[in-house]
XYZ file of C-alpha atoms in Angstrom:
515
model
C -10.195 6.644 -22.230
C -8.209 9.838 -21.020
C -9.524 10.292 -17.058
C -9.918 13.586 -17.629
C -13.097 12.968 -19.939
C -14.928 11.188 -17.049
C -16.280 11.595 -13.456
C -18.850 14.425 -13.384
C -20.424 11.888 -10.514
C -18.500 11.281 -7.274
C -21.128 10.215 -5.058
C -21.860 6.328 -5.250
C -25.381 5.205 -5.329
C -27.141 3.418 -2.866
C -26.047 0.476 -1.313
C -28.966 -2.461 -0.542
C -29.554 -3.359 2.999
C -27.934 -2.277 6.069
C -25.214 -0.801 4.685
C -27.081 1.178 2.434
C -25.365 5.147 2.933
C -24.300 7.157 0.030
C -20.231 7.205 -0.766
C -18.182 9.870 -2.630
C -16.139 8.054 -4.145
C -12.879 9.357 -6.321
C -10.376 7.118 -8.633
C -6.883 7.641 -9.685
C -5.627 6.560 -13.180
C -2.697 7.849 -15.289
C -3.104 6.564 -19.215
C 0.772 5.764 -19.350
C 0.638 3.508 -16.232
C -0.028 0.310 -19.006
C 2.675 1.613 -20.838
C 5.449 0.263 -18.740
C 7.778 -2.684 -18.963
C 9.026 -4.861 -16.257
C 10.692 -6.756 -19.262
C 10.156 -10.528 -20.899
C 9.072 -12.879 -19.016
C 8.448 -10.902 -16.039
C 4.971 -11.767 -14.376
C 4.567 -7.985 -12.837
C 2.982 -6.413 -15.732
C 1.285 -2.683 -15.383
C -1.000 -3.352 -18.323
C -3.411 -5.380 -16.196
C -4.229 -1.496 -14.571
C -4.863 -0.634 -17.981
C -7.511 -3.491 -18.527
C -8.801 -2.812 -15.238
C -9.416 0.685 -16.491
C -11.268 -0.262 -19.231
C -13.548 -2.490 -17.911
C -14.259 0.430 -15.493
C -14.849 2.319 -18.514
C -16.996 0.156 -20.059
C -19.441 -0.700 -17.056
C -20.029 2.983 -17.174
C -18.557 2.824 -13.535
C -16.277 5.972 -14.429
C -18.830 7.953 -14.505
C -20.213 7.371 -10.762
C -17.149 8.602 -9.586
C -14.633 11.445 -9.845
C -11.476 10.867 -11.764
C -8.318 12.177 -11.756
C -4.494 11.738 -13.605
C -2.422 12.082 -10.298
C 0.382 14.271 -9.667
C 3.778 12.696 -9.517
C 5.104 12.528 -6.382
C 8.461 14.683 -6.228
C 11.600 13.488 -4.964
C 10.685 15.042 -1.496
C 7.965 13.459 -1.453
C 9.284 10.151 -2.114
C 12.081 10.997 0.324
C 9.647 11.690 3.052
C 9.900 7.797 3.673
C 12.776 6.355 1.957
C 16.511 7.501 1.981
C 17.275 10.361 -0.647
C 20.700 8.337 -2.174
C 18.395 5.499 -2.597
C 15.826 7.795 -4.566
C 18.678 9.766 -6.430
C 19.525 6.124 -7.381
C 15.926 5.288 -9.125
C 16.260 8.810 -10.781
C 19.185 8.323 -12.185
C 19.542 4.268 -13.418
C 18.467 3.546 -16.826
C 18.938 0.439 -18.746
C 21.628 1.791 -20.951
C 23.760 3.022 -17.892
C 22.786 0.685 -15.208
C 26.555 -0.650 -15.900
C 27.710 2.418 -14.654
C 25.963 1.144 -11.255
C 26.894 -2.030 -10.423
C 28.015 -1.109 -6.815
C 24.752 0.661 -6.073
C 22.171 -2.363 -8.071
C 23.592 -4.379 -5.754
C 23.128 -2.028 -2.598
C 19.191 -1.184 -3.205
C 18.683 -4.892 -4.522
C 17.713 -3.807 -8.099
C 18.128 -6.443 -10.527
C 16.431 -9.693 -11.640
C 13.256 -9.500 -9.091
C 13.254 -5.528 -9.651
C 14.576 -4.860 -12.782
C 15.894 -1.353 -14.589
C 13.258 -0.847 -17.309
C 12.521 2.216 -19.183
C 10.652 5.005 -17.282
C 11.360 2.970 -13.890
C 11.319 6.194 -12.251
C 8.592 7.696 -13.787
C 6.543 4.832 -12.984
C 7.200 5.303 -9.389
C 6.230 8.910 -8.930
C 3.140 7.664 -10.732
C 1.716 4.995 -8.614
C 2.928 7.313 -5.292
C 1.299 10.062 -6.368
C -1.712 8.488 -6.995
C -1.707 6.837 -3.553
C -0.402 9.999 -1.266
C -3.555 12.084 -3.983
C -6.084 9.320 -3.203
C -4.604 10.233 1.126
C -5.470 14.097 0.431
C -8.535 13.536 -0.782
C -9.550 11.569 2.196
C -8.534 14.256 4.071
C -10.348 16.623 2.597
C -13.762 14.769 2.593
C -13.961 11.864 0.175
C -15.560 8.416 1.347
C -13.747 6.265 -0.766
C -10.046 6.679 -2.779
C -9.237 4.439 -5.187
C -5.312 3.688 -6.940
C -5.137 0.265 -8.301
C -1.548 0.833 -9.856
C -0.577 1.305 -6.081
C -0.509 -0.954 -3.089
C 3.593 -2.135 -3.761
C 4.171 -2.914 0.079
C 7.216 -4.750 -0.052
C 9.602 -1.671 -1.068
C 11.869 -0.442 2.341
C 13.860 2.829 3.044
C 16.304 2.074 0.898
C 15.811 -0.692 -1.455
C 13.685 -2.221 -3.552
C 12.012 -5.376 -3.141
C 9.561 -8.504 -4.385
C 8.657 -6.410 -7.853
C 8.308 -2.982 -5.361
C 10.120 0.033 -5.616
C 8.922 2.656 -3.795
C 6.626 1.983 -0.837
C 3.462 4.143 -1.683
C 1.474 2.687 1.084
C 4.002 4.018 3.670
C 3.765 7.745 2.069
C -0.022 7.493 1.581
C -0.641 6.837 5.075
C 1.645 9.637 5.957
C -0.515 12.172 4.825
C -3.242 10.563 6.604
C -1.306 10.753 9.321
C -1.700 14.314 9.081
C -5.285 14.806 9.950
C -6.102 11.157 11.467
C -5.008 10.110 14.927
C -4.829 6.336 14.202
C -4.685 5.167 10.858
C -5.561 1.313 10.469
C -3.598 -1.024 7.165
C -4.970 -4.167 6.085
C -3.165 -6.413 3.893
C -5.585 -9.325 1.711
C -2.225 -9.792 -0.665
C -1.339 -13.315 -0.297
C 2.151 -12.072 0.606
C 3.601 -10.903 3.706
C 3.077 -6.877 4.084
C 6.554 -6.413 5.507
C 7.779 -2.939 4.132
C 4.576 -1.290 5.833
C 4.756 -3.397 8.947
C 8.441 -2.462 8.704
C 7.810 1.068 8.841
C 5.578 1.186 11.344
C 6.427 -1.157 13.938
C 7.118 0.885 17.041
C 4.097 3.507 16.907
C 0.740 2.761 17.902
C -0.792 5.169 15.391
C -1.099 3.008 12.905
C -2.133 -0.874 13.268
C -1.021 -3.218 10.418
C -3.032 -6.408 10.167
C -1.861 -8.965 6.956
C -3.363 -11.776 6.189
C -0.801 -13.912 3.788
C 0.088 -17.449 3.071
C 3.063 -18.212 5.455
C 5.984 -21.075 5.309
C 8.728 -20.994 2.807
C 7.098 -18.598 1.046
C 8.115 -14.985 -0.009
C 8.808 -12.541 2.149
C 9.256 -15.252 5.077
C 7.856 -12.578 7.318
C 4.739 -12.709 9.048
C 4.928 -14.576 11.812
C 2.130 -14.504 14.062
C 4.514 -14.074 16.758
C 5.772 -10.684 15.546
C 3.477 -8.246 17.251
C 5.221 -5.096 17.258
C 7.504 -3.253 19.737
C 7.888 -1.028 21.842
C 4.656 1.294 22.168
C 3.867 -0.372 18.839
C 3.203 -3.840 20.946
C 0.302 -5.365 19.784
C -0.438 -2.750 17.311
C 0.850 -5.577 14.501
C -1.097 -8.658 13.304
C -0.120 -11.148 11.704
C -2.722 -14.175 10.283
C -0.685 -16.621 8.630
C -2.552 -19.017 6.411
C -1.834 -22.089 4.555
C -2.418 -23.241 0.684
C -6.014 -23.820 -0.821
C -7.825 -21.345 1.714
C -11.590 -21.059 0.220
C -13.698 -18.422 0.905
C -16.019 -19.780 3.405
C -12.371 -20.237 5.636
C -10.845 -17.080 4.898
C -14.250 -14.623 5.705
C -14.535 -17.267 8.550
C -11.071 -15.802 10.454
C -11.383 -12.209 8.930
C -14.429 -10.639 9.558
C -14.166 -11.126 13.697
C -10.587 -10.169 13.318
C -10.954 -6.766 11.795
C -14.435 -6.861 13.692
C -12.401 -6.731 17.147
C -9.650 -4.863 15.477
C -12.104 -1.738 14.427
C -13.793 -1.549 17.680
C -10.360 -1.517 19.453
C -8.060 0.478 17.586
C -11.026 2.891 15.961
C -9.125 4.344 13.392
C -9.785 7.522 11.584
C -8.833 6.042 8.537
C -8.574 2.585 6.540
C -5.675 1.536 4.164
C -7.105 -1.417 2.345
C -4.494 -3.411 0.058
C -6.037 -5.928 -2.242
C -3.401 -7.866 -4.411
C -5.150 -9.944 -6.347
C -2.638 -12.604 -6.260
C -4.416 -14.369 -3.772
C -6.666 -15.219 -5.924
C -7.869 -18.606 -7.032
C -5.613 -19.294 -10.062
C -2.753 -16.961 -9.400
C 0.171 -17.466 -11.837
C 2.456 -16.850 -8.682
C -0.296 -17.605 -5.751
C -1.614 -20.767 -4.015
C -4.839 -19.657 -2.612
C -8.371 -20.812 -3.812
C -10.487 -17.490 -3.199
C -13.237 -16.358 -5.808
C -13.724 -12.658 -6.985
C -16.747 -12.573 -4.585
C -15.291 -13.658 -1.309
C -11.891 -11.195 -2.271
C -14.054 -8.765 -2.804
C -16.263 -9.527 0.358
C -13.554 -8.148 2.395
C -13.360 -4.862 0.013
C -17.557 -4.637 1.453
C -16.955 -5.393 5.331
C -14.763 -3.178 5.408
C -16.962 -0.419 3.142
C -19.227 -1.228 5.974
C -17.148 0.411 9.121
C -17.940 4.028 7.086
C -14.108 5.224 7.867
C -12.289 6.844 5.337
C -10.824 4.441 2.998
C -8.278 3.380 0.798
C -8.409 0.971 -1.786
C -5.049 -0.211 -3.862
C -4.127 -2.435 -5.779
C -0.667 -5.164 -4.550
C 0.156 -8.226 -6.420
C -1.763 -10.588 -9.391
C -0.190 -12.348 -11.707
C -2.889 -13.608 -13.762
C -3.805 -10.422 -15.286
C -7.433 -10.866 -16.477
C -8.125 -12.264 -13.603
C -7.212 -9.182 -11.908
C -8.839 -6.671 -13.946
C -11.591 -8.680 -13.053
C -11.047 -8.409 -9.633
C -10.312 -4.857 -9.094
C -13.647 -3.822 -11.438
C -15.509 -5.916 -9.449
C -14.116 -4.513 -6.308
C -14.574 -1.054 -7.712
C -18.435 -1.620 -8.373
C -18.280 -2.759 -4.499
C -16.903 1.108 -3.637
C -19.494 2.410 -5.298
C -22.569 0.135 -4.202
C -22.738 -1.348 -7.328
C -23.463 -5.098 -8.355
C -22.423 -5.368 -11.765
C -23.322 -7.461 -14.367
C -21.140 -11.112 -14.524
C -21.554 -10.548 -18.360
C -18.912 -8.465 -19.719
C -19.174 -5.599 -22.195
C -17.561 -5.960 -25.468
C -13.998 -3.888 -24.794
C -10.894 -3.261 -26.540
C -9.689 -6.463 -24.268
C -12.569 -8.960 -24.421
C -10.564 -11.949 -25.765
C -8.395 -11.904 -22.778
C -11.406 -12.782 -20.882
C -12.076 -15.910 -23.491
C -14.030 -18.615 -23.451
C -16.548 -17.069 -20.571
C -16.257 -13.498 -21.005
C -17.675 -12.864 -17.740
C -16.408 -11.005 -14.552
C -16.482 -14.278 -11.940
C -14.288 -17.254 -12.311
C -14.991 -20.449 -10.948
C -12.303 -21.233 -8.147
C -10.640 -24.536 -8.280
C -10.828 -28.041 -6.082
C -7.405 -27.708 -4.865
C -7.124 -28.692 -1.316
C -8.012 -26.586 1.523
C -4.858 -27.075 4.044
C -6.624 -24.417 6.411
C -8.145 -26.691 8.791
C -11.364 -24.946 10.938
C -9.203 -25.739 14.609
C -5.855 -23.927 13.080
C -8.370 -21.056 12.012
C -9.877 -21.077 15.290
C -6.559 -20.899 16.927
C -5.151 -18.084 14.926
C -8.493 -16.309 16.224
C -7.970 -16.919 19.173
C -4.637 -16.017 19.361
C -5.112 -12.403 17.725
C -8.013 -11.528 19.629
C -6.357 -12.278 23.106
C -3.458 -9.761 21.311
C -6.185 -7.445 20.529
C -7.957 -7.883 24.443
C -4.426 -6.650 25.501
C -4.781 -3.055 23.709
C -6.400 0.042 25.437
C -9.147 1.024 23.689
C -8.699 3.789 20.997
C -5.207 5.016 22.555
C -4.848 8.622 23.016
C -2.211 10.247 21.167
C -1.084 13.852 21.182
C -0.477 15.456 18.016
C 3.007 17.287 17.156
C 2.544 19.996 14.834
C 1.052 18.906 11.382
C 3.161 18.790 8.625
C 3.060 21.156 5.594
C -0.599 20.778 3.379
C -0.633 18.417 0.257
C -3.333 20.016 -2.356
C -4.832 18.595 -5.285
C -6.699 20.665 -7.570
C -10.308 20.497 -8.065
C -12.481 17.890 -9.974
C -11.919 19.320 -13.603
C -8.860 20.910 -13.220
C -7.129 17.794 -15.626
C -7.717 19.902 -18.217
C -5.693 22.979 -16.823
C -2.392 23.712 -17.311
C -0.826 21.495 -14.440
C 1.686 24.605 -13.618
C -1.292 26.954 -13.459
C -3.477 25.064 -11.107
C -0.320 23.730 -9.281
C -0.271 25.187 -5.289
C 3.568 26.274 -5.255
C 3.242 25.468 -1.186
C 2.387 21.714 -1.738
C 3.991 19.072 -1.297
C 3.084 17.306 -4.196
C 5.024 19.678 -6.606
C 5.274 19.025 -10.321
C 8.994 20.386 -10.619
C 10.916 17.258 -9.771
C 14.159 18.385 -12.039
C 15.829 19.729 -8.188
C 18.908 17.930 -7.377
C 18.372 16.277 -3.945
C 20.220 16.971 -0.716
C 23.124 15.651 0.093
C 22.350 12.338 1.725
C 25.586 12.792 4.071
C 22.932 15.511 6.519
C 20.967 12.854 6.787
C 23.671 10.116 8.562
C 22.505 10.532 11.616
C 19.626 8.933 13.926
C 19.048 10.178 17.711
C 22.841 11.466 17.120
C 24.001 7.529 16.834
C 25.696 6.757 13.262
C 23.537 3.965 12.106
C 26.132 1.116 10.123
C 24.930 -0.831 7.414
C 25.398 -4.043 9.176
C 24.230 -4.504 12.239
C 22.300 -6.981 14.515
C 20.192 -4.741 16.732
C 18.569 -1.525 16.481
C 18.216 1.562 18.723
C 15.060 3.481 19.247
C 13.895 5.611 22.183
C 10.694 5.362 24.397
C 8.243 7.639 25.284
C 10.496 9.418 27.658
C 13.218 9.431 25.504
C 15.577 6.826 27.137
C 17.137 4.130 25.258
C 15.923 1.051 24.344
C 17.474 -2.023 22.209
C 15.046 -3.719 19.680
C 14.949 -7.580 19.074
C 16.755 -8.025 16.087
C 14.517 -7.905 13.117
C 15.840 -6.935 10.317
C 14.156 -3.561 10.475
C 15.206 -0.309 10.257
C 15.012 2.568 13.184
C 13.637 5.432 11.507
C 11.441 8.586 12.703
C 9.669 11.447 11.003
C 7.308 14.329 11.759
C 3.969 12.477 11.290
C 1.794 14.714 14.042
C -1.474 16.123 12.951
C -1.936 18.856 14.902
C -5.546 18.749 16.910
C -3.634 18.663 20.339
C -1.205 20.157 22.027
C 2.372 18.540 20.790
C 4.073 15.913 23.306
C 7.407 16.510 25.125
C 8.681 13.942 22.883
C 8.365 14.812 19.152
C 9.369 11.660 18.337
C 7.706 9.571 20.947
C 4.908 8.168 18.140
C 6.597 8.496 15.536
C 7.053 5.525 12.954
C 9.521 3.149 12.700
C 10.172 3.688 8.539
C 9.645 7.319 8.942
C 11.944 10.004 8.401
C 12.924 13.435 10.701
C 15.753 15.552 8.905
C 19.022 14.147 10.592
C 18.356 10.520 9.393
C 19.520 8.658 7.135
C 20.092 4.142 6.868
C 21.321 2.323 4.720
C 21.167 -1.973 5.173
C 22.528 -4.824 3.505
C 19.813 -6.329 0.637
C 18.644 -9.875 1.120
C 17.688 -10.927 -2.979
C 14.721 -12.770 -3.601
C 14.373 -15.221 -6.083
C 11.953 -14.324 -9.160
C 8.789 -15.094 -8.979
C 8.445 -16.270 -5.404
C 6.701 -12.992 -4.913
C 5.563 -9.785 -5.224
């Protein structure tokens, strides 16, 4: 079903109970996104957004929301995060000439994990410009965005990473950035969120708060320990579970989290990535949670009435996913669905039940209620040591994304296109030269190195713990108040200003430890 044929809705109906306000809610789909390939064997496959779709389709959810094909993100765009050589790269490899590249697959850690398919690139404007749309439209009034080909939050500056290639989590709360003071990410993947905690760590405008199985486990990041730095102390969580976590223990340790973390931080806006992967079942997880207590987490945090984001992440078990994310979409809107599933073009890959929920398994909680309680405990006295709601000044906002209207997918896209946004169509441009960009705070930045330099709020120089993380800065400012001394006193880590530019050695995961 083309996207542009549904959606005349946009406001959700009713929720029951306490939570019971209306949401306008808007979804972002591209009919190609199933199309592409990771490659044999691969267990990322972009068909399972396709079945997700369809279901949506055929619980006549489509129609209580707006729809809309995104825009693909230009190479700007892209570049607004991660280094432009890296994205000339992706632009340029293809499977018949990534021999010509062997220097440079190496570099950005494109290979077996992150393969060169057909329409690699493509693919990644797709998914980003679905996110940074879904952003916009939050912006400019929606309730609820949804982009379940998004959420790929392992993807750095400049290289890809656990089945991620471009990071359009990072971008997408960039543009929030641009109206919201404090912009809050939460991470129900059962991996690590380490390329958004990355790129973020030293601001305290946006909180990231993962929850993820940790211990010899991909990324190997996550550490409950790892907190943030400099003014971004405390301003990253970290919950690191163990295998078999049921529902019962996982609601049990995040509800008061994000509980305390909402009425401490108070963000303008909420980033919400739910890779399904943590899901009982998982071809590449080891957690035990049902549909319902996944999407529990999708509903607390529906309940806060913030802005918010919903993407997609990791699943491996594709109709298990497509379960997930149409149940979880039914959630946005206030909808309980039927468990009995429609008759649609991919019913027999939800064979022998053919219904939405899944019973989970009776593999072994190794979460025991005192190492819950002391991973509570421990994040809340983090939390107690915030000030509440910190008050940032605002640099001058960056230049407006637009998105047409409701309709407008069947305009010509260079007609309705605003030739001032950001999200241009044209992305045929050559990019700059990535030499203009060497240089950070005036300091060459190596591609080896052990520490990293960043500067405090009064612009004197301070040396990180060593991290593995890049120093990067951009303009993120909305522009409510007056701009600080400092332009780049709260700006991310991951973020870049026009004189920057990283590069940094690639550590290779193993396939299929991860996404």
């Amino acid at each position: 079903m083309d996207p542009s044929s549904a959606g005349a809705g946009g406001n959700s109906l009713t929720s029951v109970g306490a939570d019971a306000q209306k949401r306008r809610v808007c979804y972002f789909y591209d009919p190609e996104v199933g199309n592409y390939y990771y490659g044999q064997g691969h267990p990322m496959k972009p068909h399972r957004v396709r079945m997700t779709h369809s279901l949506l389709a055929h619980y006549g959810l489509l129609d209580r929301m707006q729809v809309f094909r995104p825009h693909p993100a230009r190479d700007r765009d892209l570049c607004r995060f991660h280094a432009d050589d890296y994205i000339a790269f992706l632009r340029a490899v293809t499977p018949e000439t990534q021999h010509e590249h062997i220097r440079s697959l190496k570099r950005f850690n494109v290979g077996e994990d992150c393969p060169v398919f057909d329409g690699l690139y493509t693919y990644c404007q797709t998914y980003a410009g679905a996110s940074v749309g879904g952003a916009v439209k939050l912006n400019h009034g929606h309730d609820i965005a949804i982009n379940w080909s998004g959420g790929l939050h392992h993807a750095k500056k400049c290289e890809a990473s656990g089945f991620c290639y471009v990071n359009d989590i990072v971008l997408a709360i960039l543009e929030l950035l641009k109206y919201q003071e404090r912009v809050l990410y939460v991470d129900i993947d059962i991996h690590h969120g380490d390329g958004v905690e990355e790129a973020f760590y030293t601001t305290n405008r946006v909180m990231t708060v993962s929850f993820h199985k940790f211990g010899d486990y991909f990324p190997g990041t996550g550490d409950i320990r790892d907190i943030g730095y400099s003014e971004g102390k405390y301003y990253c969580l970290n919950v690191p579970l163990d295998d078999g976590i049921d529902d019962e223990s996982y609601l049990f340790i995040f509800k008061p989290i994000m509980s305390k973390v909402m009425e401490m931080f108070r963000p303008g806006a909420v980033v919400l990535q739910c890779g399904a992967d943590s899901l009982s079942g998982d071809r590449l997880g080891c957690f035990n949670l049902s549909i319902k207590g996944h999407a529990e987490c999708v509903k607390f945090m529906r309940s806060f009435n913030v802005p918010l984001l919903l993407l997609g992440g990791g699943g491996y078990t594709i109709r298990n996913v497509a379960r997930c994310w149409c149940y979880e979409t039914g959630v946005a809107l206030g909808q309980e669905i039927e468990d009995k599933m429609p008759v649609s073009e991919y019913y027999e890959y939800f064979g022998p039940d053919y219904t939405i929920h899944v019973a989970p398994s009776n593999m072994e909680n190794k979460n025991t209620h005192q190492q819950l309680q002391d991973i509570k405990c421990k994040i809340v006295d983090n939390l107690s040591k915030l000030q509440h709601a910190p008050s940032v000044q605002f640099q001058e906002r960056a230049p407006e994304t637009t998105l047409p209207e409701p309709d407008e997918d069947q305009e010509d896209p260079d007609e309705r296109h605003d030739p001032d946004s950001d999200m241009e169509l044209d992305y045929h441009k050559p990019l700059e030269d990535s030499a203009r960009r060497s240089l950070i705070d005036g300091t060459r930045v190596k591609r080896e190195f052990s520490e990293m330099e960043t500067k405090d709020q009064h612009g004197s120089r301070v040396t990180t713990e060593p991290r593995g993380a890049e120093h990067m800065a951009e303009d993120i400012g909305p522009s409510k108040q007056t701009p600080p001394a400092d332009a780049n006193a709260y700006a991310p880590v991951g973020v870049k200003t026009e004189p920057e530019r990283a590069t940094k050695v690639p550590d290779t995961p193993a396939m299929n430890q991860k996404p």
